[in-house]
Amino acid sequence: MKALFLRDVRLGIAGGGATVAVVFFLAVIATIPFGIGPDLNLLSRIGPAILWNGALLSALLTLDRLFQADRDDGTLDLLILGPTPLPLTVLAKCAAHWVASGLPLVLAAPVLGLFLALSPTAIGAVMATLLVGTPAITLIGAVGAAVAVALPRGGLLVSVLVLPLAIPVLIFGVSATYGAVNEPDPFLPPFLILIALTLFFAVLGPVAAAAALRASGD
């Protein structure tokens, strides 16, 4: 698992997955002020939701790469037949994919938050919620990527399958961020639910993705 994790991290970085995700994230955030105008109060009020939506769309952009390259070069068949349980293999690949593509989004959020006139508290809350919430998007995406891996152009299908399941992550991520900024709103309950969603999909996602990969291999 360690060797697979390190291999996928290297391939993800060398393949430009982090660059594509961050550039798309930047493009989404940078165009928002032009669309709604230079109202800094409005930007700071809706900024956390914009950052979360941008991060979600950027994460969806790279999910189709999770298993496709391994299927193209035959590595996927070896992983399915290997001695390591397939759910653990999928979990290692999800962790590597998040480090290569999801973690850069978390690190880019403070810089992009300046475009939206966010306060330091809001930027910190966005980073914290993205840190615990974006792994859930990757784990959900693993199921969609496994279902679509046998299709020649399954990238769009992955996004269609994953987006409805990722909506609860988006809702609680934005709610927790607003709770940290707006005093009457609670921060801890939605933040803990966000962590619970990530832990839930950390168990369910690899198992469901492994079943879909075996079915595609058959």
C-alpha positions as a Markdown table, in Angstrom:
| # | Residue | x | y | z |
|---|---|---|---|---|
| 1 | Met | 0.0 | 0.0 | 0.0 |
| 2 | Lys | 2.9 | 2.4 | 0.8 |
| 3 | Ala | 4.6 | 1.7 | -2.5 |
| 4 | Leu | 1.2 | 2.2 | -4.4 |
| 5 | Phe | 0.5 | 5.4 | -2.5 |
| 6 | Leu | 4.0 | 6.9 | -3.3 |
| 7 | Arg | 3.7 | 5.8 | -6.9 |
| 8 | Asp | 0.3 | 7.4 | -7.4 |
| 9 | Val | 1.4 | 10.6 | -5.7 |
| 10 | Arg | 4.4 | 10.9 | -8.1 |
| 11 | Leu | 2.2 | 10.1 | -11.1 |
| 12 | Gly | -0.5 | 12.5 | -10.0 |
| 13 | Ile | 2.0 | 15.4 | -9.6 |
| 14 | Ala | 3.9 | 14.6 | -12.7 |
| 15 | Gly | 0.7 | 14.2 | -14.7 |
| 16 | Gly | -0.4 | 17.7 | -13.8 |
| 17 | Gly | -3.4 | 16.8 | -11.8 |
| 18 | Ala | -2.6 | 19.3 | -9.1 |
| 19 | Thr | -1.9 | 22.1 | -11.7 |
| 20 | Val | -5.1 | 21.4 | -13.5 |
| 21 | Ala | -7.2 | 21.5 | -10.3 |
| 22 | Val | -5.6 | 24.7 | -8.9 |
| 23 | Val | -5.8 | 26.5 | -12.2 |
| 24 | Phe | -9.5 | 25.7 | -12.6 |
| 25 | Phe | -10.0 | 26.7 | -9.0 |
| 26 | Leu | -8.3 | 30.0 | -9.7 |
| 27 | Ala | -10.3 | 30.5 | -12.8 |
| 28 | Val | -13.6 | 30.0 | -11.0 |
| 29 | Ile | -12.8 | 32.3 | -8.1 |
| 30 | Ala | -11.2 | 35.0 | -10.2 |
| 31 | Thr | -14.2 | 35.4 | -12.5 |
| 32 | Ile | -16.7 | 35.8 | -9.6 |
| 33 | Pro | -15.9 | 39.4 | -8.8 |
| 34 | Phe | -16.3 | 40.4 | -12.4 |
| 35 | Gly | -19.8 | 38.8 | -12.5 |
| 36 | Ile | -21.2 | 40.3 | -9.3 |
| 37 | Gly | -19.3 | 43.6 | -9.2 |
| 38 | Pro | -16.8 | 45.1 | -6.8 |
| 39 | Asp | -19.0 | 45.0 | -3.7 |
| 40 | Leu | -16.6 | 43.8 | -1.0 |
| 41 | Asn | -19.3 | 43.3 | 1.6 |
| 42 | Leu | -21.2 | 41.0 | -0.7 |
| 43 | Leu | -18.0 | 39.1 | -1.8 |
| 44 | Ser | -17.0 | 38.5 | 1.8 |
| 45 | Arg | -20.5 | 37.4 | 2.7 |
| 46 | Ile | -20.8 | 34.8 | 0.0 |
| 47 | Gly | -17.1 | 34.1 | -0.3 |
| 48 | Pro | -17.0 | 30.8 | 1.7 |
| 49 | Ala | -19.7 | 29.3 | -0.4 |
| 50 | Ile | -17.9 | 30.3 | -3.6 |
| 51 | Leu | -14.7 | 28.8 | -2.4 |
| 52 | Trp | -16.4 | 25.5 | -1.5 |
| 53 | Asn | -18.2 | 25.4 | -4.9 |
| 54 | Gly | -15.0 | 26.1 | -6.7 |
| 55 | Ala | -13.2 | 23.4 | -4.7 |
| 56 | Leu | -15.9 | 20.9 | -5.4 |
| 57 | Leu | -15.9 | 21.5 | -9.2 |
| 58 | Ser | -12.1 | 21.4 | -9.2 |
| 59 | Ala | -12.1 | 18.1 | -7.4 |
| 60 | Leu | -14.6 | 16.6 | -9.8 |
| 61 | Leu | -12.4 | 17.6 | -12.7 |
| 62 | Thr | -9.6 | 15.1 | -11.8 |
| 63 | Leu | -11.6 | 12.2 | -10.6 |
| 64 | Asp | -11.7 | 10.4 | -13.9 |
| 65 | Arg | -8.0 | 9.8 | -13.7 |
| 66 | Leu | -8.2 | 7.7 | -10.5 |
| 67 | Phe | -8.3 | 4.3 | -12.3 |
| 68 | Gln | -8.3 | 5.1 | -16.0 |
| 69 | Ala | -4.5 | 5.1 | -16.4 |
| 70 | Asp | -4.1 | 1.8 | -14.5 |
| 71 | Arg | -6.8 | 0.2 | -16.7 |
| 72 | Asp | -5.1 | 1.5 | -19.9 |
| 73 | Asp | -1.7 | 0.0 | -19.1 |
| 74 | Gly | -3.0 | -3.2 | -17.5 |
| 75 | Thr | -2.0 | -2.4 | -13.9 |
| 76 | Leu | -5.6 | -2.5 | -12.7 |
| 77 | Asp | -5.9 | -6.2 | -13.5 |
| 78 | Leu | -2.8 | -6.8 | -11.4 |
| 79 | Leu | -4.2 | -4.8 | -8.5 |
| 80 | Ile | -7.5 | -6.7 | -8.6 |
| 81 | Leu | -5.7 | -10.0 | -8.6 |
| 82 | Gly | -3.0 | -9.0 | -6.2 |
| 83 | Pro | -2.6 | -10.2 | -2.6 |
| 84 | Thr | -3.6 | -6.9 | -1.0 |
| 85 | Pro | -7.4 | -6.6 | -0.4 |
| 86 | Leu | -8.9 | -4.5 | -3.2 |
| 87 | Pro | -10.7 | -2.1 | -0.8 |
| 88 | Leu | -7.3 | -1.3 | 0.8 |
| 89 | Thr | -5.8 | -0.7 | -2.6 |
| 90 | Val | -8.6 | 1.6 | -3.5 |
| 91 | Leu | -8.1 | 3.5 | -0.2 |
| 92 | Ala | -4.4 | 3.9 | -0.9 |
| 93 | Lys | -5.2 | 5.3 | -4.4 |
| 94 | Cys | -7.8 | 7.7 | -3.0 |
| 95 | Ala | -5.3 | 9.0 | -0.4 |
| 96 | Ala | -2.6 | 9.5 | -3.1 |
| 97 | His | -5.2 | 11.2 | -5.4 |
| 98 | Trp | -6.2 | 13.6 | -2.6 |
| 99 | Val | -2.6 | 14.4 | -1.7 |
| 100 | Ala | -1.8 | 15.1 | -5.4 |
| 101 | Ser | -5.0 | 17.0 | -6.3 |
| 102 | Gly | -7.1 | 17.8 | -3.2 |
| 103 | Leu | -4.5 | 19.1 | -0.8 |
| 104 | Pro | -3.3 | 21.8 | -3.3 |
| 105 | Leu | -6.9 | 23.1 | -3.3 |
| 106 | Val | -6.8 | 23.4 | 0.5 |
| 107 | Leu | -3.4 | 25.2 | 0.3 |
| 108 | Ala | -4.6 | 27.5 | -2.5 |
| 109 | Ala | -7.8 | 28.5 | -0.6 |
| 110 | Pro | -6.2 | 31.3 | 1.6 |
| 111 | Val | -4.7 | 33.0 | -1.4 |
| 112 | Leu | -8.0 | 32.8 | -3.4 |
| 113 | Gly | -9.8 | 34.0 | -0.3 |
| 114 | Leu | -8.1 | 37.3 | -0.6 |
| 115 | Phe | -9.8 | 37.8 | -4.0 |
| 116 | Leu | -13.1 | 37.6 | -2.1 |
| 117 | Ala | -12.2 | 39.9 | 0.7 |
| 118 | Leu | -12.5 | 37.2 | 3.4 |
| 119 | Ser | -11.5 | 37.8 | 6.9 |
| 120 | Pro | -8.7 | 35.8 | 8.5 |
| 121 | Thr | -11.3 | 33.9 | 10.5 |
| 122 | Ala | -13.3 | 33.0 | 7.4 |
| 123 | Ile | -10.1 | 31.9 | 5.6 |
| 124 | Gly | -9.1 | 29.7 | 8.5 |
| 125 | Ala | -12.6 | 28.1 | 8.6 |
| 126 | Val | -12.6 | 27.5 | 4.9 |
| 127 | Met | -9.2 | 25.8 | 5.1 |
| 128 | Ala | -10.3 | 23.6 | 8.1 |
| 129 | Thr | -13.5 | 22.5 | 6.4 |
| 130 | Leu | -11.8 | 21.8 | 3.1 |
| 131 | Leu | -9.2 | 19.8 | 4.9 |
| 132 | Val | -11.7 | 17.4 | 6.4 |
| 133 | Gly | -14.3 | 17.6 | 3.6 |
| 134 | Thr | -12.4 | 17.2 | 0.4 |
| 135 | Pro | -11.3 | 13.6 | 1.2 |
| 136 | Ala | -15.0 | 12.7 | 1.3 |
| 137 | Ile | -15.3 | 14.0 | -2.3 |
| 138 | Thr | -12.4 | 11.9 | -3.4 |
| 139 | Leu | -13.8 | 8.8 | -1.7 |
| 140 | Ile | -17.2 | 9.3 | -3.2 |
| 141 | Gly | -15.6 | 10.0 | -6.6 |
| 142 | Ala | -13.8 | 6.6 | -6.4 |
| 143 | Val | -17.1 | 4.9 | -6.7 |
| 144 | Gly | -18.1 | 6.9 | -9.7 |
| 145 | Ala | -14.6 | 6.5 | -11.3 |
| 146 | Ala | -14.8 | 2.7 | -10.7 |
| 147 | Val | -18.2 | 2.5 | -12.4 |
| 148 | Ala | -17.1 | 4.5 | -15.4 |
| 149 | Val | -13.6 | 3.0 | -15.8 |
| 150 | Ala | -14.7 | 0.6 | -18.5 |
| 151 | Leu | -16.2 | 3.4 | -20.6 |
| 152 | Pro | -14.1 | 5.1 | -23.3 |
| 153 | Arg | -15.3 | 8.6 | -22.2 |
| 154 | Gly | -16.4 | 8.2 | -18.7 |
| 155 | Gly | -15.2 | 11.6 | -17.4 |
| 156 | Leu | -18.5 | 13.3 | -17.7 |
| 157 | Leu | -20.3 | 10.3 | -16.2 |
| 158 | Val | -18.1 | 10.4 | -13.2 |
| 159 | Ser | -19.1 | 14.0 | -12.5 |
| 160 | Val | -22.8 | 13.2 | -13.0 |
| 161 | Leu | -22.7 | 10.3 | -10.6 |
| 162 | Val | -20.6 | 12.0 | -7.9 |
| 163 | Leu | -22.2 | 15.5 | -7.8 |
| 164 | Pro | -25.5 | 14.5 | -6.1 |
| 165 | Leu | -23.7 | 12.4 | -3.5 |
| 166 | Ala | -21.3 | 15.2 | -2.8 |
| 167 | Ile | -24.0 | 17.8 | -2.1 |
| 168 | Pro | -24.2 | 17.0 | 1.7 |
| 169 | Val | -20.5 | 17.5 | 2.0 |
| 170 | Leu | -20.9 | 20.9 | 0.3 |
| 171 | Ile | -23.8 | 21.8 | 2.6 |
| 172 | Phe | -22.1 | 21.0 | 5.9 |
| 173 | Gly | -18.8 | 22.5 | 4.7 |
| 174 | Val | -20.4 | 25.8 | 3.9 |
| 175 | Ser | -22.6 | 25.7 | 7.1 |
| 176 | Ala | -19.5 | 25.1 | 9.3 |
| 177 | Thr | -17.7 | 28.0 | 7.6 |
| 178 | Tyr | -20.5 | 30.4 | 8.1 |
| 179 | Gly | -20.9 | 29.2 | 11.7 |
| 180 | Ala | -17.3 | 30.3 | 12.4 |
| 181 | Val | -17.9 | 33.7 | 11.0 |
| 182 | Asn | -21.5 | 34.5 | 12.1 |
| 183 | Glu | -21.7 | 34.4 | 15.9 |
| 184 | Pro | -25.3 | 33.0 | 16.3 |
| 185 | Asp | -24.6 | 30.1 | 13.9 |
| 186 | Pro | -22.9 | 27.0 | 15.4 |
| 187 | Phe | -19.5 | 25.9 | 14.0 |
| 188 | Leu | -18.9 | 22.6 | 15.8 |
| 189 | Pro | -22.0 | 20.5 | 14.9 |
| 190 | Pro | -21.8 | 20.9 | 11.1 |
| 191 | Phe | -18.0 | 20.5 | 11.3 |
| 192 | Leu | -18.3 | 17.2 | 13.2 |
| 193 | Ile | -20.9 | 16.0 | 10.7 |
| 194 | Leu | -18.5 | 16.8 | 8.0 |
| 195 | Ile | -15.8 | 14.7 | 9.7 |
| 196 | Ala | -18.4 | 11.9 | 10.1 |
| 197 | Leu | -19.2 | 12.0 | 6.4 |
| 198 | Thr | -15.6 | 11.7 | 5.5 |
| 199 | Leu | -15.1 | 8.7 | 7.9 |
| 200 | Phe | -18.3 | 7.1 | 6.6 |
| 201 | Phe | -17.2 | 7.3 | 3.0 |
| 202 | Ala | -13.7 | 6.2 | 4.0 |
| 203 | Val | -15.4 | 2.9 | 4.9 |
| 204 | Leu | -18.1 | 2.7 | 2.3 |
| 205 | Gly | -16.3 | 4.2 | -0.7 |
| 206 | Pro | -13.4 | 1.8 | -1.1 |
| 207 | Val | -15.7 | -1.2 | -0.6 |
| 208 | Ala | -18.2 | 0.0 | -3.2 |
| 209 | Ala | -15.4 | 1.0 | -5.6 |
| 210 | Ala | -13.7 | -2.4 | -5.2 |
| 211 | Ala | -17.0 | -4.1 | -6.1 |
| 212 | Ala | -17.5 | -1.9 | -9.2 |
| 213 | Leu | -13.9 | -2.6 | -10.3 |
| 214 | Arg | -14.4 | -6.4 | -10.0 |
| 215 | Ala | -17.6 | -6.1 | -11.9 |
| 216 | Ser | -15.9 | -4.1 | -14.7 |
| 217 | Gly | -13.1 | -6.7 | -14.8 |
| 218 | Asp | -15.6 | -9.5 | -15.3 |
